[in-house]
Amino acid sequence: DVATSNGPYSALTLAVAAQRTDTGLAFHRSAEGCRQIDVALSGETSQVELVRYAGSDAATPTSLNNITMHSAADPASSNHHVKLFLKARAAVSQGDVLDLTIVAIPNSSCTDARTPAPLTVSWNLTIATAAAWANQGSDDSTSDGPFSPLVLAAAGSRSATGLAFHQSSTACRQIDVALVNSPPSYVELVRYQGSSASASTGLNNITMDSGAGTNNHHVRLFFKASAGVTAGSTVNVTLVATPCTAAATPAPLTVAWNMTIAETSGWVNQGSDVATSNSPYSALTLTTAANRTDTGLAFHRSAEGCRQVDVALSGETSQVELIRYAGSAVATPSSLSNITMHSGASAGHDHHVKLFLKARAAVSQGDVLDLTSRPRTRPAPTRGRRRR
């Protein structure tokens, strides 16, 4: 006979339990005047059931009437009792207290003058109220985006998204986390201790508690190295955090994260871009020219996303050179990196580059010089090979 339950119970756990849950409560009493007992429940009984037991096993027969309840029964296997269970998938509410009454009645077979009156026993089952999820200090639901698809694709190591999960409840500090719903292959969760990646990389049983000192960990979301994302897209990632199973443990928490991938802006002529050369040229004239010769070709483009441009040549470059210009004059500085190319720039800052054949260029009659300008921005619009 047990008058104290195993509670409190978790409504969340009970709702998904495929088997009935032992409450710990049991009735196993009789009187010298009558050992054969009938039992019945009353009160909030919809989610509970009485089960007849012989020792530690469910009994046969299962009837709740005429149960021999006597520790000295012969044979001993005849000594039965009843136990109270919450049903499988019991639909109880957080904070409930189930008030139950078991009534034990001497069976009609009892004729001894000492047969007692029926006995009423009250049982209470407490359903816990789940604790709330709480930020433990490093939780961050806002990304650092928008992100450049070109920068992510070129990254040799993972790139931080700025998103982090760091929550737990007073009922449970040990958290399992996972990305669900077919997460993109180019993202990953990394376990962190403070501002550094943790030596423990597992994503299960992570202590998330601001009061736990060096044991307080969290997880951060990263793009993997060389992440192949689509310009102009929104990356949707879902994280599910599952806590332990204490009675007041909250339900698993689903967190939706969104990251915006920027749409790359197109290259725009800023006014002095020229794609047609002044050719053809005379090899004889070029080989004797004391000064460099303007080809007429110029690069003067940028994108809305970046006005600072680096340029370089490839191909048959031995007899040619790029010169930085401000309007119609050679510019200072002369560097071919970090050139502001923007017709709307303040005076003296809008520069471009022009292509020249070198003084005394050693070219041959009939040559066609194949050259490619390679402009780069930070981050760059998608670039292609341009033949000059």
Coordinates of C-alpha atoms in Angstrom, one line a residue:
D1 CA 0.0 0.0 0.0
V2 CA 1.5 3.4 -1.1
A3 CA -0.2 6.7 -0.4
T4 CA 2.4 9.0 -1.9
S5 CA 2.8 9.5 -5.7
N6 CA 5.9 9.7 -7.8
G7 CA 4.9 13.2 -9.0
P8 CA 5.0 15.9 -10.0
Y9 CA 4.6 14.8 -13.6
S10 CA 5.4 16.5 -16.9
A11 CA 2.3 17.1 -19.0
L12 CA 4.6 17.1 -22.1
T13 CA 6.1 13.8 -21.3
L14 CA 2.8 12.2 -20.5
A15 CA 1.2 13.4 -23.7
V16 CA 3.7 11.5 -25.8
A17 CA 4.2 8.4 -23.6
A18 CA 3.3 5.4 -25.6
Q19 CA 2.8 3.3 -22.4
R20 CA 1.0 4.0 -19.2
T21 CA 2.9 5.7 -16.4
D22 CA 3.1 4.3 -12.9
T23 CA 2.1 6.9 -10.4
G24 CA 3.6 5.0 -7.5
L25 CA 0.2 4.9 -5.7
A26 CA -1.1 1.5 -4.6
F27 CA -4.0 0.1 -2.5
H28 CA -3.3 -3.0 -0.6
R29 CA -5.4 -3.2 2.5
S30 CA -7.9 -5.6 4.1
A31 CA -9.3 -6.3 7.5
E32 CA -9.1 -9.5 9.6
G33 CA -12.9 -9.7 9.2
C34 CA -12.6 -9.6 5.3
R35 CA -9.7 -10.2 2.9
Q36 CA -11.8 -10.1 -0.3
I37 CA -12.0 -6.5 -1.5
D38 CA -13.7 -4.6 -4.4
V39 CA -12.1 -1.3 -5.5
A40 CA -13.3 1.5 -7.7
L41 CA -12.1 5.0 -8.5
S42 CA -14.0 8.3 -8.6
G43 CA -13.1 11.9 -9.3
E44 CA -11.0 13.1 -12.2
T45 CA -10.6 9.6 -13.6
S46 CA -10.5 10.1 -17.4
Q47 CA -6.7 10.0 -17.7
V48 CA -6.0 7.3 -15.1
E49 CA -6.6 3.6 -14.5
L50 CA -6.3 1.0 -11.8
V51 CA -4.5 -2.1 -12.6
R52 CA -4.6 -5.3 -10.5
Y53 CA -1.1 -6.6 -9.5
A54 CA 0.3 -9.8 -8.1
G55 CA 3.6 -8.8 -6.6
S56 CA 5.5 -6.8 -9.2
D57 CA 3.5 -8.1 -12.2
A58 CA 0.1 -7.3 -13.6
A59 CA -2.3 -10.0 -12.3
T60 CA -4.6 -12.5 -13.8
P61 CA -7.6 -12.1 -13.4
T62 CA -7.8 -8.4 -14.1
S63 CA -11.1 -7.8 -12.4
L64 CA -11.2 -5.1 -9.7
N65 CA -13.7 -7.1 -7.7
N66 CA -13.2 -9.9 -5.1
I67 CA -9.4 -9.2 -4.8
T68 CA -7.7 -11.2 -2.1
M69 CA -5.5 -8.6 -0.3
H70 CA -3.7 -10.6 2.4
S71 CA 0.1 -10.8 2.9
A72 CA -0.4 -14.2 4.5
A73 CA -2.6 -15.6 1.7
D74 CA -2.1 -19.3 0.8
P75 CA -0.9 -19.8 -1.8
A76 CA 1.2 -16.5 -1.6
S77 CA 0.4 -15.8 -5.3
S78 CA -3.2 -15.2 -4.3
N79 CA -2.2 -12.0 -2.6
H80 CA -3.1 -9.2 -5.0
H81 CA -3.3 -5.4 -4.9
V82 CA -4.1 -2.5 -7.2
K83 CA -1.8 0.2 -8.6
L84 CA -2.7 3.5 -10.2
F85 CA -1.4 4.5 -13.6
L86 CA -1.7 7.5 -15.8
K87 CA -2.9 6.3 -19.2
A88 CA -0.7 6.3 -22.3
R89 CA -0.7 9.7 -23.9
A90 CA -2.6 11.2 -21.0
A91 CA -4.1 14.5 -21.9
V92 CA -3.4 16.5 -18.7
S93 CA -2.7 20.2 -18.4
Q94 CA 0.3 22.0 -16.8
G95 CA -0.5 22.9 -13.2
D96 CA -3.3 20.4 -12.8
V97 CA -3.9 18.5 -9.6
L98 CA -5.9 15.4 -10.2
D99 CA -8.2 14.7 -7.2
L100 CA -9.0 11.0 -7.1
T101 CA -10.8 8.8 -4.6
I102 CA -10.4 5.1 -4.3
V103 CA -13.3 3.3 -2.5
A104 CA -12.6 -0.1 -1.1
I105 CA -15.6 -2.2 -0.3
P106 CA -15.6 -5.6 1.4
N107 CA -16.8 -8.2 -1.2
S108 CA -20.3 -9.6 -0.7
S109 CA -18.6 -13.0 0.1
C110 CA -17.5 -11.5 3.4
T111 CA -19.9 -12.6 6.1
D112 CA -17.8 -12.3 9.2
A113 CA -19.4 -10.0 11.8
R114 CA -16.1 -8.1 11.9
T115 CA -16.4 -7.1 8.3
P116 CA -15.5 -3.3 8.2
A117 CA -17.4 -0.6 6.5
P118 CA -16.2 0.6 3.1
L119 CA -12.9 2.6 3.1
T120 CA -12.4 5.8 1.2
V121 CA -8.8 6.9 0.4
S122 CA -8.0 10.2 -1.4
W123 CA -5.1 10.5 -3.8
N124 CA -3.7 13.6 -5.5
L125 CA -1.6 13.7 -8.7
T126 CA 0.3 16.9 -9.3
I127 CA 1.1 17.9 -12.9
A128 CA 4.0 20.4 -13.0
T129 CA 3.9 23.8 -14.6
A130 CA 6.7 23.9 -17.2
A131 CA 9.5 26.4 -16.6
A132 CA 10.0 29.1 -19.3
W133 CA 13.0 29.1 -21.7
A134 CA 15.3 32.0 -20.8
N135 CA 18.2 33.7 -22.6
Q136 CA 21.5 32.8 -20.8
G137 CA 23.4 35.8 -22.2
S138 CA 24.7 34.9 -25.6
D139 CA 21.4 34.1 -27.4
D140 CA 21.2 36.1 -30.7
S141 CA 18.3 35.8 -33.2
T142 CA 19.5 38.5 -35.5
S143 CA 22.0 37.7 -38.3
D144 CA 24.9 39.9 -39.4
G145 CA 23.6 39.9 -43.0
P146 CA 23.0 40.6 -45.7
F147 CA 25.8 38.4 -46.8
S148 CA 27.8 38.6 -50.0
P149 CA 27.5 35.4 -52.1
L150 CA 31.0 36.1 -53.6
V151 CA 32.7 36.6 -50.3
L152 CA 31.1 33.4 -48.9
A153 CA 32.1 31.4 -51.9
A154 CA 35.7 32.7 -51.7
A155 CA 36.0 32.2 -48.0
G156 CA 38.7 29.7 -47.0
S157 CA 37.2 29.2 -43.5
R158 CA 33.7 29.3 -42.1
S159 CA 31.9 32.6 -41.8
A160 CA 30.0 33.7 -38.7
T161 CA 26.3 34.5 -39.3
G162 CA 25.9 36.3 -35.9
L163 CA 23.2 33.8 -34.9
A164 CA 23.5 31.9 -31.7
F165 CA 21.4 29.8 -29.4
H166 CA 21.9 30.0 -25.6
Q167 CA 18.7 29.3 -23.7
S168 CA 17.7 26.9 -20.9
S169 CA 15.2 26.9 -18.1
T170 CA 15.4 26.6 -14.3
A171 CA 14.1 23.0 -14.7
C172 CA 16.8 21.9 -17.1
R173 CA 20.2 23.3 -18.1
Q174 CA 21.3 20.4 -20.3
I175 CA 20.2 21.0 -23.8
D176 CA 20.4 19.0 -27.1
V177 CA 20.4 21.1 -30.3
A178 CA 20.0 20.1 -34.0
L179 CA 19.2 21.8 -37.3
V180 CA 16.1 20.3 -38.8
N181 CA 13.8 20.5 -41.9
S182 CA 16.6 19.7 -44.4
P183 CA 19.0 22.5 -43.4
P184 CA 21.3 23.8 -46.2
S185 CA 24.4 21.8 -46.6
Y186 CA 26.6 24.9 -46.4
V187 CA 25.7 25.9 -42.8
E188 CA 26.8 24.3 -39.5
L189 CA 26.3 24.7 -35.8
V190 CA 29.5 25.1 -33.7
R191 CA 29.6 24.7 -29.9
Y192 CA 31.1 27.7 -28.1
Q193 CA 32.5 28.4 -24.7
G194 CA 32.4 32.2 -24.3
S195 CA 34.0 33.8 -27.3
S196 CA 35.9 30.7 -28.5
A197 CA 35.0 27.4 -30.0
S198 CA 34.7 24.7 -27.4
A199 CA 37.0 21.7 -27.1
S200 CA 33.8 19.7 -26.7
T201 CA 32.2 19.6 -30.2
G202 CA 29.1 17.5 -29.4
L203 CA 25.7 19.1 -29.8
N204 CA 24.0 17.0 -27.1
N205 CA 23.9 17.6 -23.3
I206 CA 25.2 21.1 -23.5
T207 CA 25.1 23.0 -20.2
M208 CA 23.5 26.4 -21.0
D209 CA 23.6 28.3 -17.7
S210 CA 25.0 31.7 -17.1
G211 CA 25.8 30.7 -13.6
A212 CA 27.8 27.6 -14.6
G213 CA 31.2 29.4 -15.1
T214 CA 33.4 27.6 -17.6
N215 CA 30.8 24.9 -18.1
N216 CA 28.4 27.4 -19.7
H217 CA 28.4 26.7 -23.4
H218 CA 26.2 27.7 -26.4
V219 CA 26.0 27.1 -30.1
R220 CA 26.6 29.5 -33.0
L221 CA 25.6 29.2 -36.7
F222 CA 28.2 29.5 -39.4
F223 CA 28.4 29.3 -43.2
K224 CA 30.9 26.7 -44.1
A225 CA 34.0 27.6 -46.1
S226 CA 33.3 28.1 -49.8
A227 CA 29.6 28.3 -49.1
G228 CA 27.7 28.2 -52.4
V229 CA 24.7 30.5 -51.8
T230 CA 22.4 32.1 -54.3
A231 CA 22.5 35.9 -54.7
G232 CA 19.2 37.5 -53.7
S233 CA 18.0 34.5 -51.7
T234 CA 16.9 34.1 -48.1
V235 CA 18.4 31.2 -46.2
N236 CA 15.9 29.6 -43.8
V237 CA 17.3 27.5 -40.9
T238 CA 15.4 25.9 -38.1
L239 CA 16.9 24.8 -34.9
V240 CA 15.2 22.6 -32.3
A241 CA 16.4 22.6 -28.7
T242 CA 15.5 19.6 -26.6
P243 CA 15.9 19.8 -22.8
C244 CA 16.0 17.0 -20.2
T245 CA 13.0 15.3 -18.8
A246 CA 12.4 16.8 -15.3
A247 CA 8.7 17.3 -14.6
A248 CA 8.9 21.1 -15.1
T249 CA 11.1 20.8 -18.2
P250 CA 9.6 23.0 -21.0
A251 CA 8.7 21.6 -24.4
P252 CA 11.3 21.4 -27.1
L253 CA 11.9 24.9 -28.5
T254 CA 11.9 25.5 -32.3
V255 CA 13.8 28.6 -33.4
A256 CA 13.5 29.9 -37.0
W257 CA 16.5 31.8 -38.4
N258 CA 16.6 33.8 -41.6
M259 CA 19.7 35.0 -43.4
T260 CA 19.6 37.4 -46.4
I261 CA 22.0 36.9 -49.2
A262 CA 22.6 40.1 -51.1
E263 CA 21.8 40.6 -54.8
T264 CA 25.1 41.6 -56.5
S265 CA 24.8 44.9 -58.3
G266 CA 25.9 45.2 -61.9
W267 CA 29.0 46.9 -63.3
V268 CA 28.1 50.4 -64.6
N269 CA 30.0 52.7 -67.0
Q270 CA 31.0 55.7 -65.0
G271 CA 31.6 57.9 -68.1
S272 CA 35.1 57.3 -69.3
D273 CA 34.9 53.6 -70.0
V274 CA 36.1 52.8 -73.6
A275 CA 36.0 49.3 -75.1
T276 CA 37.3 50.2 -78.6
S277 CA 40.9 50.8 -79.3
N278 CA 42.5 53.3 -81.7
S279 CA 44.1 50.5 -83.7
P280 CA 45.5 49.4 -86.0
Y281 CA 48.9 50.5 -85.0
S282 CA 52.2 50.6 -86.9
A283 CA 54.8 48.3 -85.6
L284 CA 57.5 50.6 -87.1
T285 CA 56.1 53.7 -85.4
L286 CA 55.7 52.0 -82.1
T287 CA 59.2 50.6 -82.0
T288 CA 60.7 54.1 -82.4
A289 CA 58.2 56.0 -80.2
A290 CA 60.1 57.7 -77.4
N291 CA 56.9 57.9 -75.3
R292 CA 54.1 55.5 -74.6
T293 CA 51.2 55.4 -77.0
D294 CA 47.5 55.8 -75.9
T295 CA 45.5 52.9 -77.2
G296 CA 42.2 54.7 -76.5
L297 CA 41.1 51.8 -74.2
A298 CA 40.0 52.7 -70.7
F299 CA 38.3 51.0 -67.8
H300 CA 35.9 53.2 -65.7
R301 CA 33.2 51.1 -64.1
S302 CA 32.0 50.3 -60.6
A303 CA 28.9 48.9 -59.0
E304 CA 26.4 50.3 -56.6
G305 CA 27.7 47.8 -54.1
C306 CA 31.3 49.0 -54.3
R307 CA 33.0 52.0 -55.8
Q308 CA 36.5 51.0 -54.8
V309 CA 38.0 48.9 -57.6
D310 CA 41.3 47.0 -58.0
V311 CA 42.5 46.4 -61.6
A312 CA 45.1 44.2 -63.2
L313 CA 46.0 43.0 -66.7
S314 CA 46.7 39.4 -67.9
G315 CA 47.5 38.0 -71.3
E316 CA 50.2 39.5 -73.6
T317 CA 51.1 42.3 -71.3
S318 CA 54.9 42.7 -71.9
Q319 CA 54.5 45.7 -74.2
V320 CA 51.5 47.5 -72.6
E321 CA 50.8 49.2 -69.2
L322 CA 47.8 50.5 -67.3
I323 CA 48.0 54.1 -66.1
R324 CA 45.7 55.6 -63.5
Y325 CA 43.9 58.8 -64.5
A326 CA 41.9 61.6 -62.9
G327 CA 39.9 63.1 -65.7
S328 CA 42.4 63.8 -68.6
A329 CA 45.5 63.9 -66.4
V330 CA 47.6 61.1 -64.9
A331 CA 46.5 60.6 -61.3
T332 CA 48.2 60.6 -58.0
P333 CA 48.4 58.1 -56.4
S334 CA 49.4 55.8 -59.3
S335 CA 48.4 52.6 -57.6
L336 CA 46.0 50.3 -59.4
S337 CA 44.3 49.2 -56.2
N338 CA 41.5 50.9 -54.3
I339 CA 40.6 53.2 -57.1
T340 CA 37.4 55.2 -56.6
M341 CA 35.5 54.8 -59.9
H342 CA 32.3 56.8 -59.5
S343 CA 31.1 59.7 -61.6
G344 CA 29.3 61.1 -58.5
A345 CA 32.5 61.1 -56.3
S346 CA 33.7 64.4 -54.9
A347 CA 36.1 66.4 -57.1
G348 CA 39.4 64.7 -57.7
H349 CA 38.3 61.3 -56.4
D350 CA 36.7 59.8 -59.5
H351 CA 39.6 58.0 -61.2
H352 CA 39.9 55.4 -64.0
V353 CA 42.6 53.5 -65.9
K354 CA 43.8 53.8 -69.5
L355 CA 45.8 51.3 -71.5
F356 CA 49.0 52.4 -73.2
L357 CA 51.5 50.7 -75.4
K358 CA 55.0 51.2 -73.9
A359 CA 57.6 53.5 -75.4
R360 CA 59.5 51.6 -78.1
A361 CA 57.0 48.7 -77.9
A362 CA 58.6 45.6 -79.4
V363 CA 55.6 44.4 -81.4
S364 CA 55.5 42.5 -84.7
Q365 CA 53.6 43.3 -87.8
G366 CA 50.3 41.4 -87.9
D367 CA 50.2 40.9 -84.1
V368 CA 46.9 40.9 -82.3
L369 CA 47.5 41.4 -78.6
D370 CA 45.0 39.6 -76.4
L371 CA 44.6 41.3 -73.1
T372 CA 42.1 40.8 -70.2
S373 CA 41.3 43.5 -67.6
R374 CA 40.5 42.0 -64.3
P375 CA 38.7 44.5 -62.1
R376 CA 37.9 43.4 -58.5
T377 CA 35.7 45.0 -55.9
R378 CA 35.3 44.2 -52.2
P379 CA 33.0 42.4 -52.6
A380 CA 32.9 42.2 -56.3
P381 CA 30.0 41.8 -58.7
T382 CA 30.2 38.7 -60.8
R383 CA 33.1 39.2 -63.1
G384 CA 33.7 37.8 -66.5
R385 CA 36.6 37.7 -69.0
R386 CA 36.7 40.8 -71.2
R387 CA 38.9 40.8 -74.2
R388 CA 40.6 44.1 -75.0

